[in-house]
Coordinates of C-alpha atoms in Angstrom, one line a residue:
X202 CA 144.2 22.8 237.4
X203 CA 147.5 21.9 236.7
X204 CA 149.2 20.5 233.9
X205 CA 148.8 16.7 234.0
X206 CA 145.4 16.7 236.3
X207 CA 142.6 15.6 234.7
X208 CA 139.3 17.8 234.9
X209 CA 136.2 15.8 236.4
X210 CA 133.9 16.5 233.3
X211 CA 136.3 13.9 231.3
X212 CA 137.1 11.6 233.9
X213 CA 134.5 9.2 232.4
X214 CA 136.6 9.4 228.9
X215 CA 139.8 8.1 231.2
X216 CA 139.8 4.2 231.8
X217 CA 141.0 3.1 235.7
X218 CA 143.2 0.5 234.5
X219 CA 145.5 0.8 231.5
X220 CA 144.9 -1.2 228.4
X221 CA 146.4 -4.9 228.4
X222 CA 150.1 -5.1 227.2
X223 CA 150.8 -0.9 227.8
X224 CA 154.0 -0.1 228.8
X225 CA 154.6 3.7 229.6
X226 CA 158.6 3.1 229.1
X227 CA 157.5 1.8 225.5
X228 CA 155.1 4.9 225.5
X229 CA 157.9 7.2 226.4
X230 CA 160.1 5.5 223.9
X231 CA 158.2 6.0 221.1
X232 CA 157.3 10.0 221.9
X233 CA 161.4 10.2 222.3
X234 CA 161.9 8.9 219.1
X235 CA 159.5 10.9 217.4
X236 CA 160.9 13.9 218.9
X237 CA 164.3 13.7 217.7
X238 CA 162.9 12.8 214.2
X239 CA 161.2 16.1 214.3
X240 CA 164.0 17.9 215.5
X241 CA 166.7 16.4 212.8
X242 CA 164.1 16.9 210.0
X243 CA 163.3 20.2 211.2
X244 CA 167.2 21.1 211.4
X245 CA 167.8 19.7 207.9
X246 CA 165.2 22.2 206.7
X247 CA 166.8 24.8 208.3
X248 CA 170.2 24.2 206.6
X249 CA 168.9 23.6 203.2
X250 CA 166.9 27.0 203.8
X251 CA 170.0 28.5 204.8
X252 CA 172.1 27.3 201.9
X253 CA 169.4 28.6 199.3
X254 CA 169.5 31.8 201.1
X255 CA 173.1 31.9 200.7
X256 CA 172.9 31.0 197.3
X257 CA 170.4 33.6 196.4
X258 CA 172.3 36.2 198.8
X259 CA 175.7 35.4 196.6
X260 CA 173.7 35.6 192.8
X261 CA 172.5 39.4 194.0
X262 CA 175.5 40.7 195.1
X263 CA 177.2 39.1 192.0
X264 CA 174.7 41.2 190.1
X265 CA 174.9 44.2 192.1
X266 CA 178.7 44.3 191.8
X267 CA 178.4 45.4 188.3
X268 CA 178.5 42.1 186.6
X269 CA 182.6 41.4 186.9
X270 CA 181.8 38.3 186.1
X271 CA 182.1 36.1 189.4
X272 CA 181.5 36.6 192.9
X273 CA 183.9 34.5 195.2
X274 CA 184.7 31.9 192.0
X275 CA 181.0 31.7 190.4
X276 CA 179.8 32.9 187.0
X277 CA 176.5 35.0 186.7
X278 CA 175.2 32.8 184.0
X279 CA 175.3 30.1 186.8
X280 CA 173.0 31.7 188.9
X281 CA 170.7 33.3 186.2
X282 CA 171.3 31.1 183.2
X283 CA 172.3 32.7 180.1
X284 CA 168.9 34.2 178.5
X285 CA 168.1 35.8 182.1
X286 CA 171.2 37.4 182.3
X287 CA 171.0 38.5 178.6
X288 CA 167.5 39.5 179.5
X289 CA 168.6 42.0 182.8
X290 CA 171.3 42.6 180.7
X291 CA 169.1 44.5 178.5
X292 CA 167.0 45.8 180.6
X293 CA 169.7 47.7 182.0
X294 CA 170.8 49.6 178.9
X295 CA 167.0 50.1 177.9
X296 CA 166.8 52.0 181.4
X297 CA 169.9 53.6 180.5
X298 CA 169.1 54.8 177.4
X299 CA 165.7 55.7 179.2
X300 CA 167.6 58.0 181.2
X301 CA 169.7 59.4 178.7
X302 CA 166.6 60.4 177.1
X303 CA 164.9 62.6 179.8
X304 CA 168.5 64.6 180.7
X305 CA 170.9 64.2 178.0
X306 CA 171.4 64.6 174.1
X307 CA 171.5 62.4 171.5
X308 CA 175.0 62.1 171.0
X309 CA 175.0 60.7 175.1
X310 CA 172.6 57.9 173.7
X311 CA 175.0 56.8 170.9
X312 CA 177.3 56.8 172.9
X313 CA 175.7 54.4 175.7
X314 CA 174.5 52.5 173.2
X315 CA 178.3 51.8 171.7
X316 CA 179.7 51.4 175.0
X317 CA 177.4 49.2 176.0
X318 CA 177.5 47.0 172.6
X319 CA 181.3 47.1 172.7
X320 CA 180.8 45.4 176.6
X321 CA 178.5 42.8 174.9
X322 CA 181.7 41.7 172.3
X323 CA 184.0 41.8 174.5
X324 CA 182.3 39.8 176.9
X325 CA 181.7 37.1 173.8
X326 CA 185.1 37.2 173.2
X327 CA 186.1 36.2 176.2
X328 CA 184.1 33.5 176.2
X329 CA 184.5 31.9 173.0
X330 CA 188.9 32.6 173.7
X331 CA 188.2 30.3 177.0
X332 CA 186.7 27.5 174.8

């Protein structure tokens, strides 16, 4: 059977004549038309997809790059919001200091700990000099 054939079983489901006032350009017209509203919404979802993915893509390797402060013109705390970025902030020296504690001494964990609170002012100083 090909495609278009109808099997005998549902030939008694398929009317002889066409219903009154059918028009298969109309018929076509209409399956047109809803196909290229598919396609163009299906397209716009794809680029807004894409665009999130590219903002997410940018936010990481902002992040991964050690926190400079922007990745191609943007700011971490626009991508993570400032109590996030405090938060993995944190979290980093807490795994630092984590470290520190299995292999080093106690004088390596003062010292993270000042390095890393000296990064925290200066990054506040930055910001309140830009205001």
């Amino acid at each position: 059977m090909k495609i278009g054939e109808i099997n005998s079983k549902d030939k008694k489901f398929w009317p002889d004549q066409p219903d009154p006032g059918f028009s298969p350009e109309r018929n076509k017209q209409v399956v047109d038309k809803t196909i290229a509203k598919y396609e163009a919404m299906r397209r716009a979802r794809q680029k807004e997809f894409g665009e999130q993915l590219g903002e997410r893509t940018d936010a990481i390797a902002s992040y991964l790059a050690g926190g400079q402060g922007a990745h191609r013109g943007r700011s971490l705390e626009r991508y993570f919001g400032r109590r996030y970025l405090a938060y993995l902030r944190g979290e980093d020296i807490v795994n630092e200091i984590r470290n520190r504690l299995m292999f080093g001494s106690q004088n390596d964990i003062k010292r993270v700990i000042e390095t890393k609170v000296a990064a925290i002012k200066s990054v506040k100083k930055k910001k309140t000099n830009k205001v």
